[in-house]
């Protein structure tokens, strides 16, 4: 963990792993006594997960629209470059934005043979599995963010035919920059088409993996506080 730079005086791994684990111990000790405090946060997080699912659904509709547009363009003998690449970006966004929502709806595959043996294993082995998944997802999210930063730093561009206006790149860069840099950033924006910077579609990966990590830690805390796993598989008939 040599590259885990300090943030606000503490190494990043402390913020990502130690403090969430300590809060899990607090949830286990306090139990239902802090349930009333956490419930407003849980309701807010539930809405965030649903929002992620809605965005994933919109991206899926976008895939359909791009495929239909590409078909019509071929029939009309009109050049419409980049549809394949943009459909691929939308497919990746669909997968990553949907992960947290799918987890909370019990759509992920879970092997429950050992969990069904007795009540003790059902609780503690389930809690351990969720904790391990939260740690792995946090690692995944951290390196997804790091990969995106490297892509932006190296100015990595797509190798396909997809292009976007320069003002889109400038606008997204403004979100992650200081106000003092906004003028310089927007000065580079124009209607000129540029090859898509790879870090832009990678943003969906960052957001999706962060949401998944938050959802897993959230699930662990709910289990420790209430004693019940909040993930309930939806019945399929």
Short mmCIF file of N, CA and C in Angstrom, two decimals, residues 7 25 27 30 54 72 103 107 128 147 149 189:
data_model
loop_
_atom_site.label_atom_id
_atom_site.label_comp_id
_atom_site.label_asym_id
_atom_site.label_seq_id
_atom_site.Cartn_x
_atom_site.Cartn_y
_atom_site.Cartn_z
N UNK A 7 -4.73 11.30 3.13
CA UNK A 7 -5.85 12.19 2.88
C UNK A 7 -6.31 12.74 4.23
N UNK A 25 -18.11 -2.49 13.78
CA UNK A 25 -18.05 -2.95 15.17
C UNK A 25 -19.00 -2.14 16.05
N UNK A 27 -21.73 -0.68 15.05
CA UNK A 27 -23.09 -1.12 14.73
C UNK A 27 -23.43 -2.43 15.43
N UNK A 30 -23.77 -1.53 19.34
CA UNK A 30 -24.95 -0.70 19.64
C UNK A 30 -26.25 -1.36 19.23
N UNK A 54 -32.19 3.41 -12.50
CA UNK A 54 -32.87 4.20 -13.53
C UNK A 54 -31.87 4.63 -14.61
N UNK A 72 -30.78 2.15 -39.56
CA UNK A 72 -31.41 3.10 -40.49
C UNK A 72 -30.36 3.80 -41.35
N UNK A 103 -27.85 -5.55 -6.46
CA UNK A 103 -27.49 -6.16 -5.18
C UNK A 103 -28.61 -6.01 -4.17
N UNK A 107 -30.61 -9.63 -6.95
CA UNK A 107 -30.45 -10.15 -8.30
C UNK A 107 -29.09 -10.80 -8.53
N UNK A 128 -19.82 -12.38 7.33
CA UNK A 128 -18.42 -12.45 6.86
C UNK A 128 -18.35 -12.34 5.35
N UNK A 147 -7.36 4.24 -12.23
CA UNK A 147 -7.23 4.01 -13.67
C UNK A 147 -7.76 5.19 -14.47
N UNK A 149 -7.94 8.33 -13.47
CA UNK A 149 -7.00 9.44 -13.33
C UNK A 149 -5.79 9.25 -14.25
N UNK A 189 -12.67 24.68 -24.81
CA UNK A 189 -13.91 24.10 -25.32
C UNK A 189 -14.38 24.78 -26.59
#
